[in-house]
Short mmCIF file of C-alpha atoms in Angstrom, two decimals:
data_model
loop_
_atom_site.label_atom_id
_atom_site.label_comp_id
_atom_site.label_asym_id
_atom_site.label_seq_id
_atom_site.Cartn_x
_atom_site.Cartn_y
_atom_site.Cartn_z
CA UNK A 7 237.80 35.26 -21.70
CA UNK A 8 241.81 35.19 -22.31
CA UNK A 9 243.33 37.80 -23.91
CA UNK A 10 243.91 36.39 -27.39
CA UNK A 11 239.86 35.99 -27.48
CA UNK A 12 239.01 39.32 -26.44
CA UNK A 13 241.43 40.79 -28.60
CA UNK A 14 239.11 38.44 -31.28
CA UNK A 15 236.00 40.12 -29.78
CA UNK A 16 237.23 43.34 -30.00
CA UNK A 17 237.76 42.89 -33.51
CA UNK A 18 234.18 42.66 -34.07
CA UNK A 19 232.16 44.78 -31.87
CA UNK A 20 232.41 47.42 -29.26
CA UNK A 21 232.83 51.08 -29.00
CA UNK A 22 236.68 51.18 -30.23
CA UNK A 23 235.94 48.30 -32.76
CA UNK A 24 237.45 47.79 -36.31
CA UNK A 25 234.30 45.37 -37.38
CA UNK A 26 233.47 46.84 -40.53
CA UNK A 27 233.35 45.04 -43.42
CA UNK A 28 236.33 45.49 -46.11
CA UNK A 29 232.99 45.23 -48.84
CA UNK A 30 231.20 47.95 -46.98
CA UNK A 31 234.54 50.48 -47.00
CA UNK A 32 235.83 49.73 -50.25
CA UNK A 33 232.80 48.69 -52.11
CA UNK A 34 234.18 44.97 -53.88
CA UNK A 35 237.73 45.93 -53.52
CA UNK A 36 239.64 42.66 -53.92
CA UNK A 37 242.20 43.33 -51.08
CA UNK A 38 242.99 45.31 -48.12
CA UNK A 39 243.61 48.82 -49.08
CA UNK A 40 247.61 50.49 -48.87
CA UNK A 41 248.59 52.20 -46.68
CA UNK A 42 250.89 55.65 -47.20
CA UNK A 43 251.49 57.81 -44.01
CA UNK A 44 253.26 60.61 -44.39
CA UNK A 45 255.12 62.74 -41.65
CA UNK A 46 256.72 66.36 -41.85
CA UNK A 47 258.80 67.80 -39.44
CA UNK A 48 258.17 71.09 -37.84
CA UNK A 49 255.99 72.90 -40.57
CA UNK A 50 253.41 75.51 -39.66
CA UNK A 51 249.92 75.19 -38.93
CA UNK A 52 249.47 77.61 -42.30
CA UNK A 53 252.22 75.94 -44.19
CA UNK A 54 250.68 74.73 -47.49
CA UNK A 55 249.11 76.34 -50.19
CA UNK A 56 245.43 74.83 -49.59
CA UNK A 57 245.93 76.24 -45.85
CA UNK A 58 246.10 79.71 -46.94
CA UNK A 59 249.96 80.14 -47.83
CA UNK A 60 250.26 82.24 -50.99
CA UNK A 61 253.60 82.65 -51.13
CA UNK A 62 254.31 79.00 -50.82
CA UNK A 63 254.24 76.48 -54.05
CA UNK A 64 253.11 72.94 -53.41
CA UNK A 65 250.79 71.98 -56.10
CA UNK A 66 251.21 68.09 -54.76
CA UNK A 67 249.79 68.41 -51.35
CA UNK A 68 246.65 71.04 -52.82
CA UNK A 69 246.58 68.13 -55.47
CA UNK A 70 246.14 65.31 -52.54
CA UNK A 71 243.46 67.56 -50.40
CA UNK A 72 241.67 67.75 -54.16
CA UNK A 73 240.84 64.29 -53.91
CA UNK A 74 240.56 63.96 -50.40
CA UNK A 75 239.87 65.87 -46.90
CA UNK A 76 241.36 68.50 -45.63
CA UNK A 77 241.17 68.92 -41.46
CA UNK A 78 241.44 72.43 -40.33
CA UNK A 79 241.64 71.48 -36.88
CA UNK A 80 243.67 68.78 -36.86
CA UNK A 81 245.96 68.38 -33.11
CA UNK A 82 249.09 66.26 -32.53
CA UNK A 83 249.46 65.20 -29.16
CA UNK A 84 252.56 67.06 -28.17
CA UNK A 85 254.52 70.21 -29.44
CA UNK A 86 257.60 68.16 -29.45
CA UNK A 87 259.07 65.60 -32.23
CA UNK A 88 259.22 62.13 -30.07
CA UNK A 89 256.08 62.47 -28.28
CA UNK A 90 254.03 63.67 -30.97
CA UNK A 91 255.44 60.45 -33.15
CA UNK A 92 254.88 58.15 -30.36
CA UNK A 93 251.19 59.20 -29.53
CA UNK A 94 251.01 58.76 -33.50
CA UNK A 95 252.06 55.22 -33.86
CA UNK A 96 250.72 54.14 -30.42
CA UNK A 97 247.25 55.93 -30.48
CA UNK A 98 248.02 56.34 -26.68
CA UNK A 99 249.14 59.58 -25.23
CA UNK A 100 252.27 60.48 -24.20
CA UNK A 101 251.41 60.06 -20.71
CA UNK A 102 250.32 56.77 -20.69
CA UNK A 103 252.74 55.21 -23.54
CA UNK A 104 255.64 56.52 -21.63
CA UNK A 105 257.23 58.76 -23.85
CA UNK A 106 257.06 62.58 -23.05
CA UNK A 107 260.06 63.80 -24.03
CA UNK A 108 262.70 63.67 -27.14
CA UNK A 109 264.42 59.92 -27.28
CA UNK A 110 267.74 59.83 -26.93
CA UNK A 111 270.57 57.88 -25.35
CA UNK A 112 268.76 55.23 -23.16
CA UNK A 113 265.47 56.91 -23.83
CA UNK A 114 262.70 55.86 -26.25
CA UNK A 115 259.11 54.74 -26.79
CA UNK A 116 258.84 51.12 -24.09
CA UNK A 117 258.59 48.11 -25.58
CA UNK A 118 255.66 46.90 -23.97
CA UNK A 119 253.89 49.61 -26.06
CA UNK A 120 251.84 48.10 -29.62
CA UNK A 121 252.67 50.38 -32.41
CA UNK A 122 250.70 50.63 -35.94
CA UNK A 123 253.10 48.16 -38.04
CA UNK A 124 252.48 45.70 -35.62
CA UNK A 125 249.10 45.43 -36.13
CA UNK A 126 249.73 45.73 -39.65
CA UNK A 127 252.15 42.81 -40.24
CA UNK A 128 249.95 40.89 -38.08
CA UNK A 129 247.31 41.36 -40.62
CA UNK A 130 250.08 40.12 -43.27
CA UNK A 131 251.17 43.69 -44.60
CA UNK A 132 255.06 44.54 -45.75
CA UNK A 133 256.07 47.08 -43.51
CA UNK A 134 258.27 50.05 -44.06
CA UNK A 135 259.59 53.11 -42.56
CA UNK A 136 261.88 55.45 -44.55
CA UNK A 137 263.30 58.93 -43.04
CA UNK A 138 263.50 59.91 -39.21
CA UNK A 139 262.55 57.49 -36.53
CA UNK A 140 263.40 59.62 -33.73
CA UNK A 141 261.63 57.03 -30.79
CA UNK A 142 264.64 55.43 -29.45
CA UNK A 143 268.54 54.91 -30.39
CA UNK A 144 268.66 51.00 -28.74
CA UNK A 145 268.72 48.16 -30.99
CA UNK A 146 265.50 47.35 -28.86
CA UNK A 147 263.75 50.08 -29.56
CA UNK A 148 264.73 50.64 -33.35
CA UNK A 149 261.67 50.47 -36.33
CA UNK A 150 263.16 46.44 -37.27
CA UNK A 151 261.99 45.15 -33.67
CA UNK A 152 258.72 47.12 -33.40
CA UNK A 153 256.50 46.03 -36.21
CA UNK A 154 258.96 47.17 -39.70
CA UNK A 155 260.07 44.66 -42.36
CA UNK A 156 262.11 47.46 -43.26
CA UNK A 157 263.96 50.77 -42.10
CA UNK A 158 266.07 53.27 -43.83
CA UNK A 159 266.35 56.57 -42.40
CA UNK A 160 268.02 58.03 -39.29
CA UNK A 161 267.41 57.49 -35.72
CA UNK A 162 268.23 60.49 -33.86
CA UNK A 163 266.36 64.08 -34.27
CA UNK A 164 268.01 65.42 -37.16
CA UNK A 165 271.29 65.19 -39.72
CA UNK A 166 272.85 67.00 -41.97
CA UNK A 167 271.02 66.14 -45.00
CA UNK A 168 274.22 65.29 -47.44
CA UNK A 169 276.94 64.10 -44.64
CA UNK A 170 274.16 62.19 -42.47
CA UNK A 171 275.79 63.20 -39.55
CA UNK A 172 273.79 63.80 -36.16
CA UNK A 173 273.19 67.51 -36.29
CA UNK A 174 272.10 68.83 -32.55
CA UNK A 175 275.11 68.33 -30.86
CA UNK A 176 278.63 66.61 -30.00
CA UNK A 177 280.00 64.45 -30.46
CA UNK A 178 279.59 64.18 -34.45
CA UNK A 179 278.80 61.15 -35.36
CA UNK A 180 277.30 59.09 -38.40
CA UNK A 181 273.68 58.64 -38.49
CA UNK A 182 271.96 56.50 -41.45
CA UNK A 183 271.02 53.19 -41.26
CA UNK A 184 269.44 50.45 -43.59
CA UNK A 185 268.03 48.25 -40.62
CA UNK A 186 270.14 47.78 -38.18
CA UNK A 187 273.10 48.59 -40.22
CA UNK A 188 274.79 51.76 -40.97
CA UNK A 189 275.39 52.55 -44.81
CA UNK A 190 277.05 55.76 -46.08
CA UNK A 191 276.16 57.54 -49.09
CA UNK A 192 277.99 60.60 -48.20
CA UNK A 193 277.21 64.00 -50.77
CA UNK A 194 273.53 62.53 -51.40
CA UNK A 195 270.55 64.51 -50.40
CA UNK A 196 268.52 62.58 -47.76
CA UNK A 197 265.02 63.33 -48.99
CA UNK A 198 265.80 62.17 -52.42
CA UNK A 199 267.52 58.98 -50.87
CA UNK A 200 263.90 58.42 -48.74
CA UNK A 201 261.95 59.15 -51.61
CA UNK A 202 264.35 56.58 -53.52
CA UNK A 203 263.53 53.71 -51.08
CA UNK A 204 259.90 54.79 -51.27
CA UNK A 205 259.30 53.89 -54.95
CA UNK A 206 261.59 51.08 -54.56
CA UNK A 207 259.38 49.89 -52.12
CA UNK A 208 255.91 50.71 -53.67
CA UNK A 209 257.16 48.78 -56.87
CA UNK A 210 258.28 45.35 -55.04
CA UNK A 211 255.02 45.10 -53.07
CA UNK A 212 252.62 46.46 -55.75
CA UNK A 213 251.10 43.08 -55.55
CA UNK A 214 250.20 42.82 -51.88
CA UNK A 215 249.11 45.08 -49.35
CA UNK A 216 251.58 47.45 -47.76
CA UNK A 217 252.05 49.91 -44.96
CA UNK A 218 254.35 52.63 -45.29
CA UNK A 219 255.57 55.15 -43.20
CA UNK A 220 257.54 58.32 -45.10
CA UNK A 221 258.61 60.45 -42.01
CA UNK A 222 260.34 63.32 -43.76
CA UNK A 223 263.00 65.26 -42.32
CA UNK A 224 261.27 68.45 -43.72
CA UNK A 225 261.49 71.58 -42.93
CA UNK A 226 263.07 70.94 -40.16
CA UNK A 227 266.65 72.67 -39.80
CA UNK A 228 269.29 72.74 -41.02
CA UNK A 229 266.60 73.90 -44.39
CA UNK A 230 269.17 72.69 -47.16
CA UNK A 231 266.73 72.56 -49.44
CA UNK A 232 268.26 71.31 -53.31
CA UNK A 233 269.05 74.81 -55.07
CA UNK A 234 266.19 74.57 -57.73
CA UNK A 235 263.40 74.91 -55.04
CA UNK A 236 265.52 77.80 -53.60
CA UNK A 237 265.71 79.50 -56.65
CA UNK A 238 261.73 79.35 -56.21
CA UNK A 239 262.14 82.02 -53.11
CA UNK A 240 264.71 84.14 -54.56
CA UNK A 241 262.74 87.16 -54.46
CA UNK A 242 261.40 86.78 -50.74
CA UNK A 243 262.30 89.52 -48.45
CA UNK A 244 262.80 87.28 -45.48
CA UNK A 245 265.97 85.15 -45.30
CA UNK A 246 264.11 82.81 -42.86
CA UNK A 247 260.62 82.88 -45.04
CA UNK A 248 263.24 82.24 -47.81
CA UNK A 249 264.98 79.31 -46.57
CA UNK A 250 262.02 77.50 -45.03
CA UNK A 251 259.50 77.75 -47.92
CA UNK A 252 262.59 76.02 -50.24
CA UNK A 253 262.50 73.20 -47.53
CA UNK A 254 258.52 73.06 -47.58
CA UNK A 255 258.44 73.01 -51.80
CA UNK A 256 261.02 70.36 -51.55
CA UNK A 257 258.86 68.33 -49.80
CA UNK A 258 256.02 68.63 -51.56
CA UNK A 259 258.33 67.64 -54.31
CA UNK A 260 259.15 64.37 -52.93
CA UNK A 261 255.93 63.48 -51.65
CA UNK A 262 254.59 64.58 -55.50
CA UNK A 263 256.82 61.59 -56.59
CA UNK A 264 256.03 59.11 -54.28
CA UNK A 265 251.80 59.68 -54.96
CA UNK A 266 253.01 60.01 -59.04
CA UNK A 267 254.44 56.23 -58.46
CA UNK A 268 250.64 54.94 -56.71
CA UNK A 269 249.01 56.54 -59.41
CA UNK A 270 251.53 55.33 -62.00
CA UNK A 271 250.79 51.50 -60.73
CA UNK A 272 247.33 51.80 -60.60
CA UNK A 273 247.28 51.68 -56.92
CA UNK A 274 245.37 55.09 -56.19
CA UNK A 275 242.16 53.42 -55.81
CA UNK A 276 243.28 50.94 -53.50
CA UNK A 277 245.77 53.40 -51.27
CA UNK A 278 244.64 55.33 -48.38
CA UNK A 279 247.32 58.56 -48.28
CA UNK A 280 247.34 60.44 -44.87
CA UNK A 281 249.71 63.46 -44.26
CA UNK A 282 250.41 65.36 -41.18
CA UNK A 283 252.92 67.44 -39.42
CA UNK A 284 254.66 66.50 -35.83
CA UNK A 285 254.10 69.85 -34.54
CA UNK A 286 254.13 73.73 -35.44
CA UNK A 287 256.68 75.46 -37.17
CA UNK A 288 260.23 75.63 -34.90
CA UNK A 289 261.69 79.17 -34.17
CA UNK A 290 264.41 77.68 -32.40
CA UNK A 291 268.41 79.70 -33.47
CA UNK A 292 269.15 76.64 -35.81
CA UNK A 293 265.96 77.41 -37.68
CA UNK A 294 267.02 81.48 -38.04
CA UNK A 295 264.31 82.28 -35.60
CA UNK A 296 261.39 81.28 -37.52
CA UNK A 297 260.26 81.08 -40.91
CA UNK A 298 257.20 78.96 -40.65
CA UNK A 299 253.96 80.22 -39.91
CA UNK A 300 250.83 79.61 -37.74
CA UNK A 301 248.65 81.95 -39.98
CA UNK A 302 245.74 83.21 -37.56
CA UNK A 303 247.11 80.88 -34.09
CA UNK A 304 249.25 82.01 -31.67
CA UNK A 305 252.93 80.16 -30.85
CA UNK A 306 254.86 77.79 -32.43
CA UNK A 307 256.83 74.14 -31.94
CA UNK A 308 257.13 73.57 -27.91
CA UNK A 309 254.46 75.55 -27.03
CA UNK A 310 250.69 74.38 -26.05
CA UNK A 311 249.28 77.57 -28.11
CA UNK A 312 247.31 76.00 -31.49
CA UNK A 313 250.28 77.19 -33.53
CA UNK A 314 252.62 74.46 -31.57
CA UNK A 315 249.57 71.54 -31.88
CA UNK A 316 247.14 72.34 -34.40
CA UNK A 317 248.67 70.90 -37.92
CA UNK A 318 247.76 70.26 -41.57
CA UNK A 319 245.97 67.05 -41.74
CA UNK A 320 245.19 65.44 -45.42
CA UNK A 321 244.06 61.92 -46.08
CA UNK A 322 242.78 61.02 -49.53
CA UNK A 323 241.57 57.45 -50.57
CA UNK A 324 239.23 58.28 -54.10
CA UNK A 325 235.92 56.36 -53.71
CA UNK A 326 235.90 55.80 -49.93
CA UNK A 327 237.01 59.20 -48.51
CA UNK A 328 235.22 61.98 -49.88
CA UNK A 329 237.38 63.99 -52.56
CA UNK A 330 238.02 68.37 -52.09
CA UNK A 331 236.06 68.28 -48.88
CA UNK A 332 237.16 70.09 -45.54
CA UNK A 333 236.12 68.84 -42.23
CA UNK A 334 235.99 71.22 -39.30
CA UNK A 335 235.27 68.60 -36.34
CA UNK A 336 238.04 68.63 -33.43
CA UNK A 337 240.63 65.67 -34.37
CA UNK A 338 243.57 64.07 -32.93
CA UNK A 339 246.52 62.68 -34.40
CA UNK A 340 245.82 59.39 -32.48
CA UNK A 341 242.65 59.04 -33.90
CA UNK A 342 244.42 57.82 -37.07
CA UNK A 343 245.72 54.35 -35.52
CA UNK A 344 241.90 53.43 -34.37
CA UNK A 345 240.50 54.58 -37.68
CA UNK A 346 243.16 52.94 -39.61
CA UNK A 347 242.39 49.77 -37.89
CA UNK A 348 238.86 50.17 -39.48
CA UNK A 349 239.49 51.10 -42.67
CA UNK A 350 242.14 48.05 -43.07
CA UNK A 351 240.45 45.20 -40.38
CA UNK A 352 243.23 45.25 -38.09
CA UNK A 353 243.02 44.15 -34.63
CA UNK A 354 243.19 46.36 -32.37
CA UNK A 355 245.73 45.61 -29.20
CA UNK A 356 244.02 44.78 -25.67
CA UNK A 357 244.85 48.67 -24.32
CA UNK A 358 242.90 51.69 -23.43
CA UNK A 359 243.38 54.34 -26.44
CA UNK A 360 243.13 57.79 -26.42
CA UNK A 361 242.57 57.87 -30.40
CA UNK A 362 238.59 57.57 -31.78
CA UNK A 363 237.67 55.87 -34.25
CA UNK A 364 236.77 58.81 -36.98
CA UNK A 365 235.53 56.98 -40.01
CA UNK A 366 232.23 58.61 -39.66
CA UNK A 367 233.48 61.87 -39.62
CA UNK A 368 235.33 61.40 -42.74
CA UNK A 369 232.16 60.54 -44.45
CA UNK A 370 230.02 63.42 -43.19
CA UNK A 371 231.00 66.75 -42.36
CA UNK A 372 228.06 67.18 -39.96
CA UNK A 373 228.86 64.21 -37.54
CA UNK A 374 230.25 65.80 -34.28
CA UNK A 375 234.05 65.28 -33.02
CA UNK A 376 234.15 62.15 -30.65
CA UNK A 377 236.03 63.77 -28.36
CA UNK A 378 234.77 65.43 -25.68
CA UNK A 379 238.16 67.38 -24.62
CA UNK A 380 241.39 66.77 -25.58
CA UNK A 381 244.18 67.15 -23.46
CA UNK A 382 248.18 67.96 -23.51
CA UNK A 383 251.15 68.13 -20.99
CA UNK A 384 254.62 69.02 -20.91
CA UNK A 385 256.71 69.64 -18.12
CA UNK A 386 255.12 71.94 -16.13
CA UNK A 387 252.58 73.57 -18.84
CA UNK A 388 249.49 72.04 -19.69
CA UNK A 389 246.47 72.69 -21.77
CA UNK A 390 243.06 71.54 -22.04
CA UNK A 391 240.20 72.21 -24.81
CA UNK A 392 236.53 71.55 -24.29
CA UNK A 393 234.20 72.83 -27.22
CA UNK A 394 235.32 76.15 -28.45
CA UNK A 395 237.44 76.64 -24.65
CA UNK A 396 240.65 76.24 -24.28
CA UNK A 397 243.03 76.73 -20.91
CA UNK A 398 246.69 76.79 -21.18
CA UNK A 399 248.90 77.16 -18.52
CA UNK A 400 252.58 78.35 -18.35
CA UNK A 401 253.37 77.31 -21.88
CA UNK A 402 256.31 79.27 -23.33
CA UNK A 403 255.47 82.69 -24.60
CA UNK A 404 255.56 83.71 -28.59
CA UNK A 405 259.32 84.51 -29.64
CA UNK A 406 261.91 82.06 -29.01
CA UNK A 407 261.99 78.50 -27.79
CA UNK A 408 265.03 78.95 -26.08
CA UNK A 409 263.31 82.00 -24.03
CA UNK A 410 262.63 81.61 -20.34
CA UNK A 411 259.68 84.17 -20.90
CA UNK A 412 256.30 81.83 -19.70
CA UNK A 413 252.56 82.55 -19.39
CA UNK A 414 252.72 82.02 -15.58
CA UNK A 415 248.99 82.67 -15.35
CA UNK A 416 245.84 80.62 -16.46
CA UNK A 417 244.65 81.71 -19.86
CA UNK A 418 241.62 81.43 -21.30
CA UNK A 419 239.87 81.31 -24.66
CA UNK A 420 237.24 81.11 -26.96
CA UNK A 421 238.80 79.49 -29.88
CA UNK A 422 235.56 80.14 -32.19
CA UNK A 423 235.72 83.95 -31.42
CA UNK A 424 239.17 84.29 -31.02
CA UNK A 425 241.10 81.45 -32.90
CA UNK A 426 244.63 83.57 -31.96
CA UNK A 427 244.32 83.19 -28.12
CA UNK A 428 245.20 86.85 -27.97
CA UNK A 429 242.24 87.46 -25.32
CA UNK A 430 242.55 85.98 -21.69
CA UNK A 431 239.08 85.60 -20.46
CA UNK A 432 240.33 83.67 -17.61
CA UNK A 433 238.95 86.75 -14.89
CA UNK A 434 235.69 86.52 -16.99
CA UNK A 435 235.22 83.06 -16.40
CA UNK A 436 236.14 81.62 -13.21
CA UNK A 437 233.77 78.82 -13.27
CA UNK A 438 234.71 77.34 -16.57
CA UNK A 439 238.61 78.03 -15.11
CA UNK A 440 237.78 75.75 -12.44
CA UNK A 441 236.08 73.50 -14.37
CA UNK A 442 239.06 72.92 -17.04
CA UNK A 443 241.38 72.85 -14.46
CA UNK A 444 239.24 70.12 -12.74
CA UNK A 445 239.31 68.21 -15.85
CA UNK A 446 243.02 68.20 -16.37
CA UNK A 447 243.58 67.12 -12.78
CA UNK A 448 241.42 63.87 -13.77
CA UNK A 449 242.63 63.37 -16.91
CA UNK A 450 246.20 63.84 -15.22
CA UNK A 451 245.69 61.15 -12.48
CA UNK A 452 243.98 58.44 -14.89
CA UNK A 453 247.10 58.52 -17.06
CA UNK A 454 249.46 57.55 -14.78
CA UNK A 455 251.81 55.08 -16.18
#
């Protein structure tokens, strides 16, 4: 069988398959439902109202878990901004797509890697991608050559929001692009200008089916959130708390306009809505420290503690996904390109994915995760969980990113009795040590590039 046939095959049957009738998703829907994904940048694991922050307004995202379902253990594939968006758009981890650390310079996502908007045009979707791409710099490896009709945004990690400049560090340069063109709208608040392109873009292909990616540059430093949602956290006691909860409002903001505009257009019905965070909260000096939270986990952004992987996860499509429902099941952030694939009939490329299909879980809060572990590595920590177990090893301790501090033992936990890994039961438990360990040592040698 050549590879165009089995890709053909695939598309019908199998284990990993997308054959599921459009009529049996979507009832007599007349086409191929939208597609809105939606990306924030470093917020915590607690960081929105429905996830248990009081002090926090964002009416929009409780509005979108309302009518859809809300994960509460929801994992990205990395505590770091490239890897976790590459494992995103790839369904592949970072070990085996290639890219395990932050893109930069010559370094990016390869190009013999099949992202999401590829199999999305293929399937005759517009594609677009408006706010930070942050998977390569090259003309080669920019959103225009790998699957996007269209691209606004910046590529690097982050700008200043109203000079666009490269924030991180010298030398200072521009950093906003329309394709593979720079523009300058210098004094203009970058959210605003990706929420600009977003209804733009929602309004010209109202007609036909669309994919759109929103990655948001929020709350990731440097927090200049617009003064009104500041105003909102005048009276918090903590200058960090204060400026990152502006930041998070002001995203909900933005993403309140851009599911206003689907509803507006009559679109809801027909418009599957997914938002996630990269990773955990950042409590790196640029972001004062901290100022996110994990709520119960432990750690934070570049750690493998749940507070660095486990994110809010909503998706909401009215009629197909159940509406105000919460889902407790073990997911992964690269289960969303397989189940995408599903929802929308896409074929699915002729590699091995780490994502699983979870369209049944979605429909039933009693089917079981499909994954039997999940795994993450970076540098030299590493952490596995099987069931309610998890085993880290040397990941960065709690405080500061920048900190040297590490866990240089094995720790151990029961994530169902003790959801803050503040207990090591590593002594307790040398068999299921050696059993995780074991498991990471496989998983490590099969996903050899």
């Amino acid at each position: 069988m050549d590879t165009l046939s089995r890709r053909m095959f695939m598309g019908v049957t199998g284990a990993g398959a997308v054959a599921w009738g459009l009529s049996n998703a979507r009832g007599q829907a007349s086409r191929s439902p939208n597609v809105i994904l939606i990306l924030s940048d470093d917020q915590g694991s607690a960081d929105v109202g429905c996830y248990g922050a009081a002090d926090l307004h964002t009416p929009h995202l409780d509005g979108l878990a309302a009518r859809g379902v809300r994960f509460t253990s929801s994992y990205v594939a990395a505590s770091i901004c490239s890897p976790s968006r590459g494992a995103l758009l790839t369904g592949r981890c970072p070990r085996r797509n290639g890219l395990e650390t932050n893109a930069g310079g010559d370094t990016g996502l390869p190009g013999s890697e099949v992202l999401l908007p590829q199999l999305f045009k293929e399937a005759g979707y517009h594609t677009a991608i408006f706010g930070k791409w942050h998977l390569g710099m090259q003309a080669s490896m920019g959103p225009t050559a790998r699957g996007f009709d269209e691209f606004f945004g910046h590529k690097e990690g982050c700008i200043d929001n109203y000079s666009h400049f490269f924030y991180w560090h010298g030398p200072n340069r521009h950093d906003l692009w329309r394709n593979t063109e720079q523009v300058h709208e210098d004094g203009v608040f970058f959210p605003d200008l990706v929420t600009r392109e977003a209804l733009r873009f929602i309004e010209a292909h109202q007609q036909e089916p669309f994919f759109l990616y929103l990655p948001y540059n929020l709350p990731h430093y440097p927090m200049q959130a617009k003064p009104e949602f500041a105003t909102l956290y005048k009276d918090l006691p903590e200058e960090p708390r204060r400026y990152y909860a502006a930041s998070v409002s002001n995203l909900d903001a933005c993403i309140g306009q851009v599911v206003n505009k689907v509803d507006a257009l009559g679109l809801r019905e027909n418009s599957i809505i997914l938002f996630l965070s990269d990773n955990g909260h950042s409590v790196e000096e640029r972001a004062f420290f901290g100022g996110g939270s994990a709520g119960p986990f432990r750690g934070h952004k570049f750690t493998l503690w749940e507070g660095g992987l486990r994110t809010p996860c909503i998706v909401s499509w009215p009629g197909v996904i159940p509406s105000g429902e919460v889902r407790e099941q073990v997911i992964s952030s690269m289960d969303w390109f397989p189940t995408l694939a599903r929802y929308c009939t896409l074929t699915l490329p002729d590699t091995l994915l780490d994502g699983r299909d979870i369209t049944r879980v979605l429909r039933d809060r009693n089917i079981p995760s499909p994954h039997d572990a999940l795994y993450w590595m970076s540098n030299e920590q590493w952490a596995v969980r099987k069931g309610p177990w998890k085993l880290v090893y040397q990941t960065p301790d709690t405080r500061h990113a920048e900190s040297n501090e590490s866990q240089d033992s094995f720790f151990l936990s029961n994530l169902e009795e003790d959801p803050g890994e503040s207990v090591n039961r590593a002594p307790l438990y040398p068999e299921l040590q050696n059993e995780l360990i074991r498991l990471h040592e496989q998983w490590q040698n099969a996903t050899v590039r």
